[in-house]
XYZ file of C-alpha atoms in Angstrom:
255
model
C -24.812 -7.203 -1.002
C -21.392 -5.165 -1.799
C -20.865 -4.925 -5.422
C -16.923 -4.746 -6.230
C -15.064 -4.106 -8.975
C -11.414 -5.548 -9.067
C -8.750 -4.194 -11.236
C -5.662 -6.227 -11.617
C -8.290 -9.464 -11.298
C -6.157 -11.815 -13.019
C -2.712 -10.939 -10.927
C -1.291 -12.884 -8.267
C -3.346 -10.532 -5.815
C -6.149 -10.323 -7.779
C -7.040 -14.408 -7.504
C -6.301 -13.975 -3.644
C -9.087 -11.297 -3.371
C -11.225 -13.047 -5.491
C -11.074 -16.171 -3.216
C -11.386 -14.338 -0.083
C -14.524 -12.457 -1.587
C -15.894 -15.670 -2.555
C -16.319 -16.519 1.025
C -18.108 -13.901 2.110
C -22.373 -13.872 1.797
C -22.618 -9.878 1.932
C -20.483 -9.155 -0.940
C -19.628 -10.451 -4.527
C -17.215 -9.411 -7.397
C -19.390 -7.833 -10.400
C -16.497 -7.013 -12.714
C -12.829 -7.606 -13.242
C -10.583 -4.970 -15.151
C -7.229 -6.774 -16.694
C -5.128 -6.212 -20.047
C -5.525 -10.357 -19.777
C -9.347 -10.661 -20.470
C -9.379 -14.385 -19.855
C -12.526 -15.057 -17.856
C -10.529 -16.953 -14.414
C -13.690 -16.765 -12.099
C -17.534 -16.105 -12.261
C -17.274 -12.353 -13.380
C -17.034 -10.598 -17.204
C -13.389 -9.103 -17.469
C -12.839 -5.803 -19.401
C -9.584 -4.331 -20.812
C -11.069 -0.933 -19.872
C -13.287 0.105 -17.095
C -15.427 1.747 -19.568
C -16.559 -1.222 -21.069
C -18.219 -2.262 -17.744
C -21.787 -1.160 -17.876
C -23.104 -2.509 -14.970
C -23.083 -0.794 -11.459
C -20.783 -1.241 -8.747
C -20.114 0.294 -5.131
C -16.527 0.399 -4.908
C -13.106 -0.621 -7.209
C -10.231 -2.519 -5.428
C -7.307 -1.641 -7.506
C -4.092 -4.245 -7.231
C -3.294 -3.586 -10.862
C -0.225 -1.420 -12.217
C 0.576 2.242 -11.116
C 0.094 3.038 -15.311
C -3.497 1.973 -14.903
C -4.325 4.391 -11.839
C -5.156 7.676 -13.855
C -7.746 5.942 -16.048
C -9.271 4.259 -13.282
C -9.726 7.473 -11.528
C -11.158 8.998 -14.560
C -13.823 6.325 -14.700
C -14.177 6.713 -11.022
C -14.850 10.483 -11.375
C -17.526 9.852 -14.000
C -19.656 7.522 -11.950
C -18.741 8.798 -8.382
C -17.656 5.230 -7.166
C -14.768 5.085 -4.155
C -11.714 3.304 -4.676
C -9.281 1.593 -3.108
C -5.643 1.970 -4.491
C -3.632 -0.919 -3.220
C -1.223 -0.346 -6.095
C 2.351 1.082 -5.338
C 5.275 2.595 -7.288
C 3.393 5.630 -8.228
C 5.415 8.852 -9.669
C 5.027 11.926 -7.566
C 2.964 13.271 -10.389
C 0.639 10.791 -10.269
C 0.576 10.729 -6.337
C -0.294 14.437 -6.878
C -3.518 13.464 -9.243
C -4.490 10.903 -6.757
C -4.761 13.816 -4.110
C -6.346 15.931 -6.448
C -8.828 13.236 -7.527
C -9.956 12.620 -3.681
C -11.363 16.257 -3.772
C -13.972 14.669 -6.139
C -14.823 11.849 -4.668
C -13.600 9.144 -1.833
C -9.887 8.079 -2.453
C -8.743 5.203 -0.274
C -4.749 4.528 -0.773
C -1.893 2.806 1.314
C 1.197 1.346 0.522
C 0.425 -1.348 2.693
C -2.971 -3.112 3.113
C -1.864 -5.229 6.239
C -3.250 -4.094 9.398
C -0.276 -5.533 11.149
C 1.956 -3.081 9.166
C -0.447 0.044 10.090
C -0.342 -0.772 13.846
C 3.369 -1.023 13.092
C 3.286 2.450 11.998
C 2.145 3.742 15.370
C 4.810 1.533 17.161
C 7.394 3.610 15.234
C 6.573 6.741 16.062
C 6.307 5.959 19.454
C 9.783 4.457 19.434
C 11.225 7.261 17.275
C 9.832 9.917 19.600
C 11.046 8.265 22.596
C 14.919 7.186 21.119
C 15.244 10.865 19.415
C 18.463 11.596 18.023
C 20.726 8.797 20.168
C 19.971 6.083 18.043
C 20.721 5.576 14.159
C 17.721 4.222 12.061
C 17.722 1.529 9.142
C 15.197 -0.053 7.420
C 15.467 -3.239 5.464
C 12.975 -5.098 3.359
C 12.664 -7.639 1.254
C 10.219 -8.941 -1.392
C 10.038 -11.512 -4.017
C 11.980 -11.444 -7.230
C 9.082 -10.083 -9.562
C 8.313 -6.903 -7.629
C 9.087 -3.924 -9.698
C 9.381 -0.786 -7.085
C 12.436 -0.576 -4.684
C 12.200 0.282 -2.122
C 8.590 -1.140 -1.187
C 5.898 1.231 -0.594
C 5.563 0.171 2.770
C 9.137 0.817 3.583
C 8.526 4.202 2.535
C 5.520 4.477 4.716
C 7.591 3.326 7.587
C 10.239 5.819 7.016
C 7.859 8.399 7.191
C 6.288 7.203 10.594
C 9.677 7.352 11.787
C 10.530 10.731 10.440
C 7.325 12.318 11.631
C 8.382 11.916 15.040
C 11.910 12.645 15.014
C 13.130 15.542 16.352
C 15.411 16.569 13.078
C 14.850 16.198 9.438
C 15.849 12.977 7.861
C 17.404 12.425 5.232
C 16.132 9.248 3.152
C 19.691 7.340 1.832
C 19.010 4.380 -0.580
C 22.459 3.592 -1.612
C 25.724 4.140 -0.259
C 28.167 2.520 -2.532
C 29.268 5.881 -3.624
C 29.835 7.643 -0.013
C 33.019 7.523 1.113
C 32.272 8.716 4.592
C 31.133 8.223 8.260
C 27.286 7.961 8.484
C 25.877 11.506 9.185
C 23.499 11.408 11.889
C 20.293 12.361 10.781
C 20.001 9.504 7.869
C 17.440 6.775 7.529
C 19.090 4.078 5.522
C 16.595 2.266 3.310
C 17.591 -1.202 2.034
C 15.746 -3.252 -0.523
C 16.461 -7.253 -1.000
C 14.516 -9.226 -4.357
C 14.693 -13.086 -4.004
C 12.615 -16.010 -4.302
C 9.205 -15.909 -3.415
C 9.441 -13.565 -0.435
C 5.732 -12.168 0.302
C 7.227 -9.179 2.376
C 9.580 -8.866 5.488
C 10.289 -5.422 6.925
C 12.575 -4.334 9.716
C 13.278 -1.432 11.209
C 16.171 -0.750 13.589
C 17.048 1.837 15.917
C 20.575 1.216 16.500
C 22.425 2.802 19.713
C 25.546 2.527 21.745
C 25.953 -0.663 22.817
C 22.072 -2.075 21.871
C 20.067 -2.276 18.950
C 15.976 -2.356 19.238
C 14.459 -3.951 16.138
C 10.545 -3.903 15.279
C 9.851 -6.456 12.142
C 6.838 -7.494 10.428
C 6.710 -10.600 7.895
C 3.683 -11.288 5.852
C 3.625 -15.330 5.515
C 1.199 -14.973 2.621
C -0.809 -12.407 0.560
C -3.668 -13.299 2.335
C -2.856 -10.436 4.813
C -3.331 -7.526 2.167
C -6.319 -8.951 0.940
C -7.977 -9.532 3.812
C -7.032 -5.779 4.435
C -8.516 -4.739 1.077
C -11.669 -5.848 1.086
C -11.759 -4.808 4.840
C -11.205 -1.367 3.213
C -13.444 -1.862 0.274
C -16.115 -2.251 3.141
C -15.512 0.874 4.419
C -15.021 3.038 1.418
C -18.522 1.778 0.409
C -20.050 3.492 2.897
C -18.171 6.859 2.643
C -20.238 9.498 0.681
C -17.706 12.428 1.368
C -14.898 13.077 -0.970
C -11.185 12.719 0.666
C -7.849 10.623 1.106
C -8.670 8.017 3.490
C -6.141 5.129 4.462
C -5.873 2.301 7.081
C -6.185 4.347 10.162
C -9.560 5.102 9.442
C -10.458 1.522 8.728
C -8.774 0.518 12.210
C -10.799 3.289 13.551
C -13.896 2.156 12.427
C -13.369 -1.358 13.732
C -12.719 0.176 17.373
C -16.154 1.794 17.068
């Protein structure tokens, strides 16, 4: 039986993950970590991970970027793999995550959807073929409660495109002060926040007289929860320190 500790257990994604794990016969949530310590499911909830004295095989983190370093300290002490699904980390926090991966297994992805991660492969292929002849624009849409903008997923997609372009791309998030024609080597990234949009990402390759648009729409949060649970199952079997992501999970599914 795979034992999972869930950070952010009383949040929206925490509830979805709790429901999905509850339908599995080979895994269970043994503890939750949350600033709201109300017990809302069949496991204890702690404000501080170090209050948990039991054992777990892996931690799923869907909380807040401000909680990450404390979770990393817990994982280092107990040598517990962690699946970091939280986004909005600063450059310093990302550096600390990478440093932690030298000590124990760390999984991090800006988006837990398998579909999004397959989309990244399509974008690399498209960018390598279309090259300098197409302008690249990314539009992402999320609900009005999302804290970070642009989304971690939008940045993942931009990185996938930039890796395959024949030039060093400049990410441009705001053009309202730019009174000039669009430079050729930009990747424009726009964020929309409204209503209850779960998540929508569009990448447009705009050329002369044609537009190629690649789009992913999440219709429920379950797609992210399923990916997180799959990643947790994968990470529980990882004994070597290192930085892992969804490409490792997809490769494991293919074997």
